[in-house]
Coordinates of C-alpha atoms in Angstrom, one line a residue:
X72 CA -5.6 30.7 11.1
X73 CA -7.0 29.3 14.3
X74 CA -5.6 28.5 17.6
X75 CA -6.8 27.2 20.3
X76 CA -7.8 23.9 22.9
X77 CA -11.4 22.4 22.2
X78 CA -13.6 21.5 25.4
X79 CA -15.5 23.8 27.9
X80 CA -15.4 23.3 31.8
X81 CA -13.9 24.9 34.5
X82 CA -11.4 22.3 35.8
X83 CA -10.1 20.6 32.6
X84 CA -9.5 24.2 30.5
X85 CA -7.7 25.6 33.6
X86 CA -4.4 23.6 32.9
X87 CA -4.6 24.4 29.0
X88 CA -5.3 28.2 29.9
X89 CA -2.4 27.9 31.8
X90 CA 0.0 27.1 29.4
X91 CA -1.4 28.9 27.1
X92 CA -0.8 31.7 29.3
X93 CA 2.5 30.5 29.7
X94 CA 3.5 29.6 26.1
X95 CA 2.0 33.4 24.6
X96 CA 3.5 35.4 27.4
X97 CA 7.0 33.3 26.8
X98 CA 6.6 34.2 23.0
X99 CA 6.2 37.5 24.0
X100 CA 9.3 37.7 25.7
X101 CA 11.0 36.3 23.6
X102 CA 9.9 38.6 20.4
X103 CA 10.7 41.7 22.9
X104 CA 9.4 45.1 22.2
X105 CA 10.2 45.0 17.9
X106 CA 6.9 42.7 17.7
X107 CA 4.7 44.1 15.0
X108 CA 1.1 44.8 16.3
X109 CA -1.5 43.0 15.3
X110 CA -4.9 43.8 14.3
X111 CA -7.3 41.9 17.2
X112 CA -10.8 43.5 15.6
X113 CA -10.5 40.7 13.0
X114 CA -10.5 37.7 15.2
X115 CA -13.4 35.4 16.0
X116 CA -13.2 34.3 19.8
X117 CA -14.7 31.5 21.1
X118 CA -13.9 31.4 25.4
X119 CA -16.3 28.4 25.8
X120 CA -13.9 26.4 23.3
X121 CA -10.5 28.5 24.0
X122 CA -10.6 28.7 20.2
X123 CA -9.0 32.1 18.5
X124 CA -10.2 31.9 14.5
X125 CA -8.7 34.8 12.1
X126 CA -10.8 34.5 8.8
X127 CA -8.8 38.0 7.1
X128 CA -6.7 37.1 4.0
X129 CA -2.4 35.8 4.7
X130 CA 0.1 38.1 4.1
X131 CA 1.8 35.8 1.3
X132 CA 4.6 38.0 1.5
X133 CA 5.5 37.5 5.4
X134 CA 5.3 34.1 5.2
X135 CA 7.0 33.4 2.4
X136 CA 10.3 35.5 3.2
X137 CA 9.8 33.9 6.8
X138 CA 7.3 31.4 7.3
X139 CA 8.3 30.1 11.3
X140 CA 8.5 33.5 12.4
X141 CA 5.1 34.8 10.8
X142 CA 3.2 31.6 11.8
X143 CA 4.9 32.5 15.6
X144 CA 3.6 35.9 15.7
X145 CA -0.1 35.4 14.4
X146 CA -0.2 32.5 16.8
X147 CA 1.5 34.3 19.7
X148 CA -0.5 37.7 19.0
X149 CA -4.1 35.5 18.7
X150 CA -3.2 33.8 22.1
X151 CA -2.4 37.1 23.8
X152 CA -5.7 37.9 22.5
X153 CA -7.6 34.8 23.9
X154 CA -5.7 35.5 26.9
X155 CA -7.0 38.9 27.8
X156 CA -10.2 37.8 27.4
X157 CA -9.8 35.3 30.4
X158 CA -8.3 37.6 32.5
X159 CA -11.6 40.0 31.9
X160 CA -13.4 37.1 33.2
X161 CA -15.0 36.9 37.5
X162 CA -12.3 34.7 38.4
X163 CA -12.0 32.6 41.9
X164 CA -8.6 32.0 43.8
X165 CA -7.2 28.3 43.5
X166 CA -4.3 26.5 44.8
X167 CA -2.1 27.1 41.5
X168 CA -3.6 30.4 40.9
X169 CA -6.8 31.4 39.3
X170 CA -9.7 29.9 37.9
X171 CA -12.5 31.1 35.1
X172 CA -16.3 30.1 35.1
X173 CA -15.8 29.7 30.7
X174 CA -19.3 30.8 29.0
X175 CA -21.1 28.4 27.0
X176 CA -18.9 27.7 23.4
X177 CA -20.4 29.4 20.4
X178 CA -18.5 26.8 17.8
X179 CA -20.2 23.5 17.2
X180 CA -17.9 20.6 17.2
X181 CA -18.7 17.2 16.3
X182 CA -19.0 14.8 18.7
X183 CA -16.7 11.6 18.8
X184 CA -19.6 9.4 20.3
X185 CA -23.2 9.6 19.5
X186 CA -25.2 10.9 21.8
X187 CA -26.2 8.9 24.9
X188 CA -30.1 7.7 25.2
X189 CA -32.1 8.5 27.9
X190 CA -32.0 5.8 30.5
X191 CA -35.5 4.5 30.5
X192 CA -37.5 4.8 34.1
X193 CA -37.9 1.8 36.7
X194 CA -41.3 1.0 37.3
X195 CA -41.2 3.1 40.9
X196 CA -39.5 6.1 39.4
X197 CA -42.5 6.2 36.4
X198 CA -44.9 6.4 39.9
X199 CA -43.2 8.2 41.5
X200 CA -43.3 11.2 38.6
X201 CA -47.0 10.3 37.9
X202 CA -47.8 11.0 41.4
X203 CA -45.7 13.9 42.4
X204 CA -43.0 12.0 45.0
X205 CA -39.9 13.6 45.3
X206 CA -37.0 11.8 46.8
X207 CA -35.7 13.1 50.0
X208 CA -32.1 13.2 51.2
X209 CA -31.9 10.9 54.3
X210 CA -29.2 11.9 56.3
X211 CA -26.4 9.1 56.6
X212 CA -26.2 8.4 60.4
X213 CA -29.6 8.5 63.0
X214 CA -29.3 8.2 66.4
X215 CA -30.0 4.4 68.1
X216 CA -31.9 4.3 70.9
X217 CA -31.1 0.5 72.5
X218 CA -27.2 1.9 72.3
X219 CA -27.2 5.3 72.4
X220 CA -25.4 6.6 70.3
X221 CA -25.4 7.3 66.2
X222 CA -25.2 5.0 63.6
X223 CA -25.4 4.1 60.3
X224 CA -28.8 3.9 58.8
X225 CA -27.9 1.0 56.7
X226 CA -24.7 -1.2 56.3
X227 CA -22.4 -3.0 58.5
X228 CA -23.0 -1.7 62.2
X229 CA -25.9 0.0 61.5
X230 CA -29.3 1.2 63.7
X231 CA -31.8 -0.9 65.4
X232 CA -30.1 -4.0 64.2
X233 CA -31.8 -7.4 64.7
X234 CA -28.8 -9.4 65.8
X235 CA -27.5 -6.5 68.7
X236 CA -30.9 -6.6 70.1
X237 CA -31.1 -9.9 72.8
X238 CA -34.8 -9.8 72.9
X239 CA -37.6 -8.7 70.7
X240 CA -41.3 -7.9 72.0
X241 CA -44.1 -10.3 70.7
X242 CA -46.6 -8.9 68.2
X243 CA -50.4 -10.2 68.3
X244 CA -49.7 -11.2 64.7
X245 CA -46.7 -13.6 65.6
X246 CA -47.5 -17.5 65.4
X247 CA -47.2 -19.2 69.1
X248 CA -43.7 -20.7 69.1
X249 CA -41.9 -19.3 66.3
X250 CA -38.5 -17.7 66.3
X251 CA -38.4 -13.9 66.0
X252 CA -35.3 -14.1 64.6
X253 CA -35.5 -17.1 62.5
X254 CA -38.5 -15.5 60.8
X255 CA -36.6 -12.1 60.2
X256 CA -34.0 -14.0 58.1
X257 CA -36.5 -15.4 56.1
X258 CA -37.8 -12.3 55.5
X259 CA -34.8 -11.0 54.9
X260 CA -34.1 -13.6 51.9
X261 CA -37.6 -13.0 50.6
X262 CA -36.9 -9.3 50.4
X263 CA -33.6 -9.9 48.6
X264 CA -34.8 -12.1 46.5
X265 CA -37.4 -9.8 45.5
X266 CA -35.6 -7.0 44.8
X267 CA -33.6 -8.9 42.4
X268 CA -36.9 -10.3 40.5
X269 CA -37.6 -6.7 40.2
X270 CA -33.9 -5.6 39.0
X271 CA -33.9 -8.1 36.6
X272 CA -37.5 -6.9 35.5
X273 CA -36.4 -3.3 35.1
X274 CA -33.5 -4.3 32.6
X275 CA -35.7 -6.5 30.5
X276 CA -38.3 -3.3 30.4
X277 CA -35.0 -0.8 29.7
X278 CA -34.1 -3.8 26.7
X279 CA -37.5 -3.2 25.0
X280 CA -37.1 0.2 25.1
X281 CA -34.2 1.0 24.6
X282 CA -32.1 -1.9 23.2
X283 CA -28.8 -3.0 24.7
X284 CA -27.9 0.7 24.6
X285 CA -29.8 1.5 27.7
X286 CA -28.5 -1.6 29.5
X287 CA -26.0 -0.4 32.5
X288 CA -22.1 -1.7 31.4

């Protein structure tokens, strides 16, 4: 006999502990105090899975002279059982009641789809890990100083941008005559189109290694 809801993690197993909570201590009631006790040293319980497996021999008997009511009071006797476990569990207050941190499952179950493949790294990230960069976390707004106050670092409205600024200071490397702002769209276009020559590169390189598998949907 075996009962139980397959699937580990915190937030999707609360709402099936729940009503299993619900469903074995409504079965309980119902059964009221004449509800033969049942021997939990033979069960196998897996909390990671919410899986209760009994592997002792069926009392033929029982279930023959009442088979809904013996199936009912194994299953209601191995959820209490699952059920105590939880509640022996570090739990943390929530907003319908309690939650569990579940341990890792101890039953393997098969998978429905195989096993993802690694995504294969961009030419910056295999550099990056070659020579030690770590990626920093930027923070989202930083102050600007032509209108003081904070802003987005890139985006609509964002900091230092070219078309809220009226004039822009001359470089020694700037041609006589051209248009500072004329030139930064065209490097603007340059750098898009750029970073698309490279996207596109990356996905042919994640093809050859990894087939159309590794290609984003």
């Amino acid at each position: 006999a075996a009962v139980g809801a397959a699937g580990a993690g915190t937030m999707t197993t609360k709402a099936r502990a729940s009503k299993m909570v619900d469903e074995a201590m409504g079965a309980s009631r119902g059964a009221g105090a004449g509800t033969p006790s049942y021997d939990e040293s033979t069960l196998e319980v897996d909390e990671g899975n919410l899986l209760v497996c009994d592997p002792s021999p069926v009392d033929r008997e029982a279930f023959a002279a009442d088979p809904e009511a013996k199936c009912k009071e194994v299953a209601t006797s191995m959820a209490q059982a699952l059920v105590k476990r939880l509640f022996s569990f570090p739990s943390q207050p929530a907003v319908s009641g309690r939650t569990v941190e579940l341990p890792k499952p101890k039953t393997l179950l098969p998978r429905f789809k195989p096993i993802p493949q690694p995504k294969p790294l961009t030419r910056w990230e295999k550099f990056a890990k070659e020579k030690g960069i770590v990626k920093r976390k930027r923070e989202k707004y930083t102050f600007d100083e032509h209108a003081g106050e904070f802003k987005r670092r890139y985006g609509y409205d964002r900091v230092n941008d070219i078309n809220d600024v009226a004039i822009i200071e001359a470089k020694l490397t700037d041609k006589p005559g051209e248009d500072p702002f004329s030139r930064h769209k065209k490097d603007k276009r340059e750098r898009v189109r750029k970073q698309e020559e490279r996207r596109l590169a990356n996905l042919k390189n994640a093809a050859k290694a990894g087939g159309k598998k590794a290609l984003p949907a």
